PDB file of C-alpha atoms in Angstrom:
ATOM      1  CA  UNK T  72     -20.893  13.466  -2.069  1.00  0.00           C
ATOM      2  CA  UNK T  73     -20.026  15.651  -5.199  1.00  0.00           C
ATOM      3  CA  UNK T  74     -17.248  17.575  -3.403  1.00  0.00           C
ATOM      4  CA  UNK T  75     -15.803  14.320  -2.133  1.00  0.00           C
ATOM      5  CA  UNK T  76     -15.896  12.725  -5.760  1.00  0.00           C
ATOM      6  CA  UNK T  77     -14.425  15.898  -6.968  1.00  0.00           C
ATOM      7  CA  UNK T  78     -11.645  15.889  -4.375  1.00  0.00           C
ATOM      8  CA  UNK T  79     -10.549  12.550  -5.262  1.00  0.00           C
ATOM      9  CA  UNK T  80     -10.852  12.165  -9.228  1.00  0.00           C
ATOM     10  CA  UNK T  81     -10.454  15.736  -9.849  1.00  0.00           C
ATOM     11  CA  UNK T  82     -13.251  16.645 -12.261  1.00  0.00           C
ATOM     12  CA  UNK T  83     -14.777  13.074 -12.427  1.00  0.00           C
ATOM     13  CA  UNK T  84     -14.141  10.551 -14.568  1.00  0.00           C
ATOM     14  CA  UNK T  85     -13.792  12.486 -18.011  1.00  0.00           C
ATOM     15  CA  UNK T  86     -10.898  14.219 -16.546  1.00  0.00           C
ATOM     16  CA  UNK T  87      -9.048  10.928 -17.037  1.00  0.00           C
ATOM     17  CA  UNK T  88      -6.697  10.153 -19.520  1.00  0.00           C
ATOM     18  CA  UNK T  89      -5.989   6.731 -18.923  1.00  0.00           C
ATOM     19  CA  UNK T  90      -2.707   6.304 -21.773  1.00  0.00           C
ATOM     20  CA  UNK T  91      -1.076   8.377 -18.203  1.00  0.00           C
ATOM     21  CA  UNK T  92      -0.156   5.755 -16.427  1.00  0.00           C
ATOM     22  CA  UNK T  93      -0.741   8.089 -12.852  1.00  0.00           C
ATOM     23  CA  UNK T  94      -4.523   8.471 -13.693  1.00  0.00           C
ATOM     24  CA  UNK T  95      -4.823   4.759 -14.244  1.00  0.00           C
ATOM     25  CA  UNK T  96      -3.399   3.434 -11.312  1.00  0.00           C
ATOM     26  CA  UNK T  97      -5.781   5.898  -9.569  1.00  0.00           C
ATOM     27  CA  UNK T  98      -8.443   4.392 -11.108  1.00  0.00           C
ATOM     28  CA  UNK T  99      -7.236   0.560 -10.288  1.00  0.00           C
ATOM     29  CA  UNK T 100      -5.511   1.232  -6.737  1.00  0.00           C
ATOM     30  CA  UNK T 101      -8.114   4.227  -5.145  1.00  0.00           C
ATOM     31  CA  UNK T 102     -11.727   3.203  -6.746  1.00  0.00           C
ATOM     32  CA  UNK T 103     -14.594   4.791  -5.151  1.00  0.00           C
ATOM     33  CA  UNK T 104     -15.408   2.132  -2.744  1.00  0.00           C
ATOM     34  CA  UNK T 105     -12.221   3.065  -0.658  1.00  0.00           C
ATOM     35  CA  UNK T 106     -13.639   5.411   2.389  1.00  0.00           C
ATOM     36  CA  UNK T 107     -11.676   8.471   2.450  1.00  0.00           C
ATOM     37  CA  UNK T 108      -9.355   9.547   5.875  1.00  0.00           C
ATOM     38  CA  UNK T 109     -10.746  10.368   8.429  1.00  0.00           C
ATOM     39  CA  UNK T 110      -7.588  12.013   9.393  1.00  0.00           C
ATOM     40  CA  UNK T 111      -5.866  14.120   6.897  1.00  0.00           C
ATOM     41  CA  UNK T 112      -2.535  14.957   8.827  1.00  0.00           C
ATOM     42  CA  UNK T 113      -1.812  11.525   9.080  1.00  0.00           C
ATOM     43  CA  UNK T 114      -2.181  10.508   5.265  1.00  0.00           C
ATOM     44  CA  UNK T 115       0.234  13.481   4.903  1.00  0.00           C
ATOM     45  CA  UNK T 116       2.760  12.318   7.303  1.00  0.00           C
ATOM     46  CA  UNK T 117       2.662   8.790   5.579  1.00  0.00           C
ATOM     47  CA  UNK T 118       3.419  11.178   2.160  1.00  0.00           C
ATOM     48  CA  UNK T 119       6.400  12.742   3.866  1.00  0.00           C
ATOM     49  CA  UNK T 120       7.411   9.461   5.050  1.00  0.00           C
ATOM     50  CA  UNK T 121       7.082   7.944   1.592  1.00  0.00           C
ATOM     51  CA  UNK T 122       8.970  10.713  -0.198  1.00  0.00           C
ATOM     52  CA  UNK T 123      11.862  10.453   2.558  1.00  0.00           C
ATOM     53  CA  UNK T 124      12.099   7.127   1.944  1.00  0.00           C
ATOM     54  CA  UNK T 125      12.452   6.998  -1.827  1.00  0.00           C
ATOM     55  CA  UNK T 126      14.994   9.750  -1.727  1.00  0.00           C
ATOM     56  CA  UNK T 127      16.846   7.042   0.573  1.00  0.00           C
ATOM     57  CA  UNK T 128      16.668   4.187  -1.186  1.00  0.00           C
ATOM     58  CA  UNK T 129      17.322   6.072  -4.499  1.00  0.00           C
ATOM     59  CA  UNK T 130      20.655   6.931  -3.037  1.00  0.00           C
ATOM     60  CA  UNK T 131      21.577   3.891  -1.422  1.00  0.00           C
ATOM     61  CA  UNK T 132      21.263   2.009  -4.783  1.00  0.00           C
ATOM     62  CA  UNK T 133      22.344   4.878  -7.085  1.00  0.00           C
ATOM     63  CA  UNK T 134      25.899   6.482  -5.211  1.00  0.00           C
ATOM     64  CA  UNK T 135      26.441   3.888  -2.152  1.00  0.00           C
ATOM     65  CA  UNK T 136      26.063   0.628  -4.396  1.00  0.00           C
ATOM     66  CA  UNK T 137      27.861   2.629  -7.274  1.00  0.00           C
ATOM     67  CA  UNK T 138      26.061   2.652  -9.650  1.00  0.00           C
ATOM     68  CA  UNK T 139      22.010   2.299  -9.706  1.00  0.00           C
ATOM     69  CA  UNK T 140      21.760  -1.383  -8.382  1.00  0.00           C
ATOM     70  CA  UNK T 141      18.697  -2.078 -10.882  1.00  0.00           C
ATOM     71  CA  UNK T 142      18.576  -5.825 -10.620  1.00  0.00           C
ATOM     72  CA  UNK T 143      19.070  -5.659  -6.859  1.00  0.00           C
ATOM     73  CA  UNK T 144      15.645  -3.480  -6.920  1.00  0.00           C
ATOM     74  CA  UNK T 145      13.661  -5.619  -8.981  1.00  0.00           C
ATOM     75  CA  UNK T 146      14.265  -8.581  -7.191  1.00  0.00           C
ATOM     76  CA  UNK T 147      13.441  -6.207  -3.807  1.00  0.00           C
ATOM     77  CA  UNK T 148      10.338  -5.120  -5.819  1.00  0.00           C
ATOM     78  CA  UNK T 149       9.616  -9.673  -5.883  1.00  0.00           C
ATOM     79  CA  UNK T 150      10.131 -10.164  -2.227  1.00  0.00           C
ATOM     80  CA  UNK T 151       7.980  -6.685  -1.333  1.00  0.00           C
ATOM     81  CA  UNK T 152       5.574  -8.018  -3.431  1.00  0.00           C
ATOM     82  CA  UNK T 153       5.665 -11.943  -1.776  1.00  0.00           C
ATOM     83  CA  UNK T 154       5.359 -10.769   1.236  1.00  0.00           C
ATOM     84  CA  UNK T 155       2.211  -8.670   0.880  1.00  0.00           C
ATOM     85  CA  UNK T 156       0.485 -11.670  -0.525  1.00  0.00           C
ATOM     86  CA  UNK T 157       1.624 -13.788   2.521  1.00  0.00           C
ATOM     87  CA  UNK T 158       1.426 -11.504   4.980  1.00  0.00           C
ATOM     88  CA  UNK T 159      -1.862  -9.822   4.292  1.00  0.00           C
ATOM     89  CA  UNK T 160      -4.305 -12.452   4.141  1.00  0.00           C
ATOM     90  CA  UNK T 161      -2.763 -13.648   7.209  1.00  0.00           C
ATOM     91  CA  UNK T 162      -2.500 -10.679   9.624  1.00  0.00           C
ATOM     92  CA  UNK T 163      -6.529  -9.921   8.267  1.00  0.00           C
ATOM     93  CA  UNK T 164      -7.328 -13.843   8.853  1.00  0.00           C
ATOM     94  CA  UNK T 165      -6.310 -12.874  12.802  1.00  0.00           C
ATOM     95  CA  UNK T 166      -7.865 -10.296  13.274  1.00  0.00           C
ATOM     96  CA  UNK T 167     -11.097 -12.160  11.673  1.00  0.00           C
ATOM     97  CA  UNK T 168     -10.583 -14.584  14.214  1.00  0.00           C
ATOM     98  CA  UNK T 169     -10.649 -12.107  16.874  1.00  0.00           C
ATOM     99  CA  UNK T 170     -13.698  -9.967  15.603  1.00  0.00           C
ATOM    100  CA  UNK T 171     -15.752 -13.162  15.307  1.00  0.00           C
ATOM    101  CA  UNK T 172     -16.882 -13.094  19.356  1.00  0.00           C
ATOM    102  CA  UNK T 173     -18.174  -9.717  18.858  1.00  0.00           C
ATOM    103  CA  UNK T 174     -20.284 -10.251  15.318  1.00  0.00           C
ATOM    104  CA  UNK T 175     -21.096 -12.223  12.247  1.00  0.00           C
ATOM    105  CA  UNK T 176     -18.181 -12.133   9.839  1.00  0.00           C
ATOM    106  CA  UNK T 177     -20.450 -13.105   6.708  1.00  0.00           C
ATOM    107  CA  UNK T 178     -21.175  -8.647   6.002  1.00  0.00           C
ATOM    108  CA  UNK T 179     -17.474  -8.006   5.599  1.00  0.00           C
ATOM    109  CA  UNK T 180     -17.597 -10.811   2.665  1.00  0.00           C
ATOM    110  CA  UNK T 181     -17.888  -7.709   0.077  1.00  0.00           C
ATOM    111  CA  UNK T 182     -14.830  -5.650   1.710  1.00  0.00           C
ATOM    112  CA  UNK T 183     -13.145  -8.604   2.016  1.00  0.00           C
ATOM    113  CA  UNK T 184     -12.911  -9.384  -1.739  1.00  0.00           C
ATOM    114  CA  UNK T 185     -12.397  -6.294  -3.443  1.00  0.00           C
ATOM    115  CA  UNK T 186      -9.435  -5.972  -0.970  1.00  0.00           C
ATOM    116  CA  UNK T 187      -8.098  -9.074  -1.829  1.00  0.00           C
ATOM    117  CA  UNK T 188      -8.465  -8.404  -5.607  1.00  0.00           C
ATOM    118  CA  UNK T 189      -6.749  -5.102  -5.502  1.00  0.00           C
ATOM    119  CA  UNK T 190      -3.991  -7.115  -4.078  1.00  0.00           C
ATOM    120  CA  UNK T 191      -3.943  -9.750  -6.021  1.00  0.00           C
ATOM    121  CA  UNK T 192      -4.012  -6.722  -8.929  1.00  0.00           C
ATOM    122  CA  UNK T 193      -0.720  -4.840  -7.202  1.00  0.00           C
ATOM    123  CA  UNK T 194       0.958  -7.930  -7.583  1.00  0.00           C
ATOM    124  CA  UNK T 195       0.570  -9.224 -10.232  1.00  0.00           C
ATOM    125  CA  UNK T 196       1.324  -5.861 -11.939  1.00  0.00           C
ATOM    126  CA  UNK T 197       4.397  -5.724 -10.166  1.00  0.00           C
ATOM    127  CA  UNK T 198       5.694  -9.246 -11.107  1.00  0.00           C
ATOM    128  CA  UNK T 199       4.474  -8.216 -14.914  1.00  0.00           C
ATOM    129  CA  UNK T 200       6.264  -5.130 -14.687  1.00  0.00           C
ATOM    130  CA  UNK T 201       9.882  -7.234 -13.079  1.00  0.00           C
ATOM    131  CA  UNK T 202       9.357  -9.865 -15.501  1.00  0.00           C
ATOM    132  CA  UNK T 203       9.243  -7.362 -18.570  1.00  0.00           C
ATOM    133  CA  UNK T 204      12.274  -5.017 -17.495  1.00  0.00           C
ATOM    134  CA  UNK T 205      14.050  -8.396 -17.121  1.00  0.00           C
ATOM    135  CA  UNK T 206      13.712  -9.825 -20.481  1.00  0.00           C
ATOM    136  CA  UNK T 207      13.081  -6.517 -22.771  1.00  0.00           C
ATOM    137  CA  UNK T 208      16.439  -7.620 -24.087  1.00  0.00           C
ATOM    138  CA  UNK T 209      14.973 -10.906 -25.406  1.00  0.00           C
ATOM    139  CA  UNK T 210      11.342  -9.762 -26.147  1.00  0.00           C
ATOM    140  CA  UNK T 211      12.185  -6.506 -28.013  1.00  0.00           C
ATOM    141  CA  UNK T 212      13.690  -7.759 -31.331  1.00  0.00           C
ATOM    142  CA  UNK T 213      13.036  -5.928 -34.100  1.00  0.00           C
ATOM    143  CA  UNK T 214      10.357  -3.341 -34.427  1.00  0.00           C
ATOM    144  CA  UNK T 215       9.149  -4.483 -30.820  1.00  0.00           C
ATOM    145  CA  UNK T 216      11.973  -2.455 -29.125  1.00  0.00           C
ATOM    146  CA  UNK T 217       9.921   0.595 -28.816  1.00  0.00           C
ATOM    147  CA  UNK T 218       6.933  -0.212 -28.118  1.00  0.00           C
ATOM    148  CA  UNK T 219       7.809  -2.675 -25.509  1.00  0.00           C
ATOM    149  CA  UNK T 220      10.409   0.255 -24.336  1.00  0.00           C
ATOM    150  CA  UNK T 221       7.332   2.855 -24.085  1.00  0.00           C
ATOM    151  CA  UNK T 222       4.942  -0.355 -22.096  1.00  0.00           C
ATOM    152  CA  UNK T 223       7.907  -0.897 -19.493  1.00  0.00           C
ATOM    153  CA  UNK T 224       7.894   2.203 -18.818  1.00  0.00           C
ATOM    154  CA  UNK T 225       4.533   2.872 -18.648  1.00  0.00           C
ATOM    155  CA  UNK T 226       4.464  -0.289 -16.428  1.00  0.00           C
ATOM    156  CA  UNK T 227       7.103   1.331 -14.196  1.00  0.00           C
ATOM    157  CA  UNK T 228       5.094   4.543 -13.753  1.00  0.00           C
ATOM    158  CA  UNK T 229       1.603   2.554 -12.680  1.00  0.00           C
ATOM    159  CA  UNK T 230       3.364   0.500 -10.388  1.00  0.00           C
ATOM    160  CA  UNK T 231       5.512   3.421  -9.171  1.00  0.00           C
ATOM    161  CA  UNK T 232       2.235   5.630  -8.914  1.00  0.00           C
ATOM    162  CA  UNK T 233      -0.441   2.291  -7.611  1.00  0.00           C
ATOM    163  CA  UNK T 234       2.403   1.614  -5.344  1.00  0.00           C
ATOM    164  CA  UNK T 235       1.891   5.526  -3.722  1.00  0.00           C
ATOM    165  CA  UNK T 236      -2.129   4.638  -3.478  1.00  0.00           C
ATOM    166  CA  UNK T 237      -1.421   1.669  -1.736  1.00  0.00           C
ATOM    167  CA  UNK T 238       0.376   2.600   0.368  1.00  0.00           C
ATOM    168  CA  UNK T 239      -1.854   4.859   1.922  1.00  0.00           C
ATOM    169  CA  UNK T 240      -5.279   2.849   1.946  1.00  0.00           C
ATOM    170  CA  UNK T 241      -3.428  -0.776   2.110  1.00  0.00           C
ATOM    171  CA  UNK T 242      -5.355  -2.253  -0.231  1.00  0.00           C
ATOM    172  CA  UNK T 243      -9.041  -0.603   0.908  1.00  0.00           C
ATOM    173  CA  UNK T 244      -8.642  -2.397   3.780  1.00  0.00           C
ATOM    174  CA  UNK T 245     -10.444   0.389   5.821  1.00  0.00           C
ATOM    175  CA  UNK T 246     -13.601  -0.517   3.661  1.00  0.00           C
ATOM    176  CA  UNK T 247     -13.440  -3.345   6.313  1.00  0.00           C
ATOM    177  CA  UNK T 248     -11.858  -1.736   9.395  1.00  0.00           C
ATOM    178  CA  UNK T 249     -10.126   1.653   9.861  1.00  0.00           C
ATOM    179  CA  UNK T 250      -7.547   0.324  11.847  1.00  0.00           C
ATOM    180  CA  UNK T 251      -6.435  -2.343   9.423  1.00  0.00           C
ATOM    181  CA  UNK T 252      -4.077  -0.291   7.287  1.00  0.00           C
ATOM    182  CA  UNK T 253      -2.172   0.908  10.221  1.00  0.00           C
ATOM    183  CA  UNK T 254      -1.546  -2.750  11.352  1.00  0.00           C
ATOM    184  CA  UNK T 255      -0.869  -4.417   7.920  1.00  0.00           C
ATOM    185  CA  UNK T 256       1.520  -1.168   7.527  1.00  0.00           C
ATOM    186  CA  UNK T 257       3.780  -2.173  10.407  1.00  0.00           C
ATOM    187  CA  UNK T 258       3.831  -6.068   9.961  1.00  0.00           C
ATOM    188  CA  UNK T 259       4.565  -6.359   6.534  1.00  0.00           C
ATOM    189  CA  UNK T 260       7.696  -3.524   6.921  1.00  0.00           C
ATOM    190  CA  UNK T 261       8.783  -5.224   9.919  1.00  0.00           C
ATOM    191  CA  UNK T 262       8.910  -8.297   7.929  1.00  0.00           C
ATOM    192  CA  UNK T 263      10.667  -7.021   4.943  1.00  0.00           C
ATOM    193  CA  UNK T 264      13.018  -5.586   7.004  1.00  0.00           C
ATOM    194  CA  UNK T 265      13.928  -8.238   9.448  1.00  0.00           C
ATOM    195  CA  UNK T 266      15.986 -10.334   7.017  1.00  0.00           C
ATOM    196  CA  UNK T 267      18.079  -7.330   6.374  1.00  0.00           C
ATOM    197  CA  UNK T 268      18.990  -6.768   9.642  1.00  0.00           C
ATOM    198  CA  UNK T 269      19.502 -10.768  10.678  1.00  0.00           C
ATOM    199  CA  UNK T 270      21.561 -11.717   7.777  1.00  0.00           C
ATOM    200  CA  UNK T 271      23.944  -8.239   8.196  1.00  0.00           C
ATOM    201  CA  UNK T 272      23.356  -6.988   4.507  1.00  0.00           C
ATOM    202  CA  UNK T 273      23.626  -3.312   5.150  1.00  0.00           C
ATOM    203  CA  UNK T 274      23.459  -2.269   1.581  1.00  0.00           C
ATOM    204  CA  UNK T 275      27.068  -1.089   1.127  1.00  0.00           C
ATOM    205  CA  UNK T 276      26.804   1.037   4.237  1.00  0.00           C
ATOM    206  CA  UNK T 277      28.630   0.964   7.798  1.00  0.00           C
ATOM    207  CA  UNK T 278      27.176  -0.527  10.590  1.00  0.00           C
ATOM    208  CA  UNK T 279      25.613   2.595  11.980  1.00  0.00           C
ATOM    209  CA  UNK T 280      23.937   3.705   8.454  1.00  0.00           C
ATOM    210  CA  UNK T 281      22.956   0.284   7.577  1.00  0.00           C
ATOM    211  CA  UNK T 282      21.409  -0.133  11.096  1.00  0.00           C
ATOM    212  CA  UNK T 283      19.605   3.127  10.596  1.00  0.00           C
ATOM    213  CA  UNK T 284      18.884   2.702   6.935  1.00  0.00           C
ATOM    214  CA  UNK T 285      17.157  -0.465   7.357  1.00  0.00           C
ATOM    215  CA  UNK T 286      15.733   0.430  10.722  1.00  0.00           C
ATOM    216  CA  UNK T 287      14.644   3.552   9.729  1.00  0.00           C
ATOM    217  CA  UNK T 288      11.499   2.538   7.518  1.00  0.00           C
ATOM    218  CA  UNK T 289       9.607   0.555  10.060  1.00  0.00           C
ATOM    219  CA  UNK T 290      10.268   2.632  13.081  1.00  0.00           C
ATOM    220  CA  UNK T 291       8.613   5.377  10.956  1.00  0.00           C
ATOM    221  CA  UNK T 292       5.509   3.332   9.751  1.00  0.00           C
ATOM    222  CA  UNK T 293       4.941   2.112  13.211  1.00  0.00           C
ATOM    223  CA  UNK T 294       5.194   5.149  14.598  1.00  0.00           C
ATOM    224  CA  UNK T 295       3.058   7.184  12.301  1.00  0.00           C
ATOM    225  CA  UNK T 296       0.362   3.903  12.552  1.00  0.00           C
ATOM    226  CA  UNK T 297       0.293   4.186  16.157  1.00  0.00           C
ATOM    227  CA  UNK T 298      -0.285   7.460  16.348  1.00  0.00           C
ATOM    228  CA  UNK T 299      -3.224   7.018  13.654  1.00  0.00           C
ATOM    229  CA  UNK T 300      -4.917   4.175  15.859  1.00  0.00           C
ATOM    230  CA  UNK T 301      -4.486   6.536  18.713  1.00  0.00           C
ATOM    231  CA  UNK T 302      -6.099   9.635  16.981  1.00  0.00           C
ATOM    232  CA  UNK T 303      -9.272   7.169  15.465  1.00  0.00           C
ATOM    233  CA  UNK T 304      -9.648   5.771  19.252  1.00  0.00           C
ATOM    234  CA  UNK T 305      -9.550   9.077  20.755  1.00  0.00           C
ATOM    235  CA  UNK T 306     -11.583  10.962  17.942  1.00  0.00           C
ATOM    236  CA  UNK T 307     -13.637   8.511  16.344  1.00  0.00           C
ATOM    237  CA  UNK T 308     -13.790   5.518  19.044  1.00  0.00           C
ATOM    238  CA  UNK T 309     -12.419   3.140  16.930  1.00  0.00           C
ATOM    239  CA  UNK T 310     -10.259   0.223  18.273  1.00  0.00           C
ATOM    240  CA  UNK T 311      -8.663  -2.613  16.607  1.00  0.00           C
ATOM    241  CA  UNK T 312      -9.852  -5.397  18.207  1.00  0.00           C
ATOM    242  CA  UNK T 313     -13.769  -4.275  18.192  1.00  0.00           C
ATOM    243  CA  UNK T 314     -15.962  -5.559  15.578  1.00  0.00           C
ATOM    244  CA  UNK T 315     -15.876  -3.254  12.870  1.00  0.00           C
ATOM    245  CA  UNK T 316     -20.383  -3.176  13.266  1.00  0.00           C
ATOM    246  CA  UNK T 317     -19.628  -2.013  16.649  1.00  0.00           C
ATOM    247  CA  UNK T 318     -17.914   0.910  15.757  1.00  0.00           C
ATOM    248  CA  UNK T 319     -20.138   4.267  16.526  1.00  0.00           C
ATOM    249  CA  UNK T 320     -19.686   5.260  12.721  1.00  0.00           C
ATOM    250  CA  UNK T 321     -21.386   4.049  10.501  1.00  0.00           C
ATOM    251  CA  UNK T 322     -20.526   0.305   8.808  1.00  0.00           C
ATOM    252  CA  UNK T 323     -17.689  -0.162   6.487  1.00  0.00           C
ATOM    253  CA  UNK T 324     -19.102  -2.709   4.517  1.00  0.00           C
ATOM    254  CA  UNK T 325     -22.198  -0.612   3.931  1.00  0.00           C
ATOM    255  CA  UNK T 326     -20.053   2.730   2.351  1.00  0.00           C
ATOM    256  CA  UNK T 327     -17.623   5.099   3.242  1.00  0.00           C
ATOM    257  CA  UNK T 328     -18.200   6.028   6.686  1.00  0.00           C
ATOM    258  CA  UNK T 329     -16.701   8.728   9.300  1.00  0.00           C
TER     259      UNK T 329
END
């Protein structure tokens, strides 16, 4: 338990210096009650895949668009962050539905609702964070420039960094089912992706890149997910549709279990 609490807060909680906006959205997005991976070469594919990604975008926006396309990422930043709030409730409301023939639903209560909280916190940081960059102009008269300069930023860095945790533990949703970030991972990118690719906005690019560019992130996530439910059903016996108490490890909603 030490070496665990070690690994993922470095040396505990007085290490923290929460005015660096990467050790509080540690805090917020990754709190203890998150189980840790069972599988550590997937959470560093889903790193690679993240980095690759950003690199992507960055350039897309920055030389393709040119010029960095910042309004055109905030308002990407608003959809992102409308459809997790749709989407994720929903996909977890199925699969609640299905799980309900194999056990009571009433343990995974507790799970359920820190989840949903550290969504409802992601979000509403990022609309903060949109709704600041997009009216700094108007709030920042006077002496307020700086120090509502030095909180957007700080804003941008603790969504930018909670956005990184999230990413890899979807919101704790393990804490209720192993196999849940993996499947909220590939709806919600297939989701933001689809409107791209029906409505032809290729981002500047030609039909190939723009196919590949907006293609490219959810044919990654899915495949890296798949392969993630295929190493926890093979190594841990862990399937999506069983009822997380009928898994052979121990119960999510009781503590971090592998």
């Amino acid at each position: 338990m030490v070496g665990a609490w070690r690994n993922r807060t470095g040396d505990g909680p007085r290490s923290r210096n929460y005015l660096k906006a990467h050790h509080a959205a540690r805090a917020v997005f990754h709190p203890a009650w998150i189980p840790e991976p069972l599988d550590p070469s997937v959470e560093q594919l889903k790193r690679i895949r993240v980095a690759a990604g950003t690199v992507a975008a960055v350039g897309v926006y920055t030389f393709v668009e040119g010029g960095f396309a910042f309004s055109e990422m905030l308002q990407n930043l608003l959809v992102a962050s409308g459809v997790l709030l749709l989407v994720t409730p929903l996909t977890v409301g199925i699969m609640l539905w299905i799980w309900r023939r194999g056990g009571s639903l009433r343990p995974l209560r507790p799970a359920l609702l820190k989840a949903l909280g550290l969504l409802l916190t992601f979000v509403g940081s990022v609309v903060a964070t949109v709704l600041l960059l997009q009216n700094n102009t108007a709030l920042g008269g006077g002496l307020l420039v700086i120090p509502l300069g030095f909180l957007a930023l700080w804003l941008v860095w603790f969504v930018g960094a909670g956005a990184l945790r999230v990413t890899g533990n979807f919101f704790g949703t393990a804490a209720v089912h192993r196999c849940l970030p993996p499947l909220l991972a590939i709806v919600t990118t297939w989701l933001m992706a689809l409107p791209d690719l029906l409505t032809g906005d290729l981002h500047g690019l030609g039909l190939r890149l723009g196919i590949l560019f907006i293609l490219g992130a959810p044919v990654t996530v899915t495949a890296i997910a798949l392969f993630e439910m295929a190493r926890l059903k093979r190594d841990h016996a862990i399937r999506l549709t069983t009822h997380p108490s009928l898994s052979p490890s121990r119960n999510p909603y009781n503590g971090p279990y592998a």
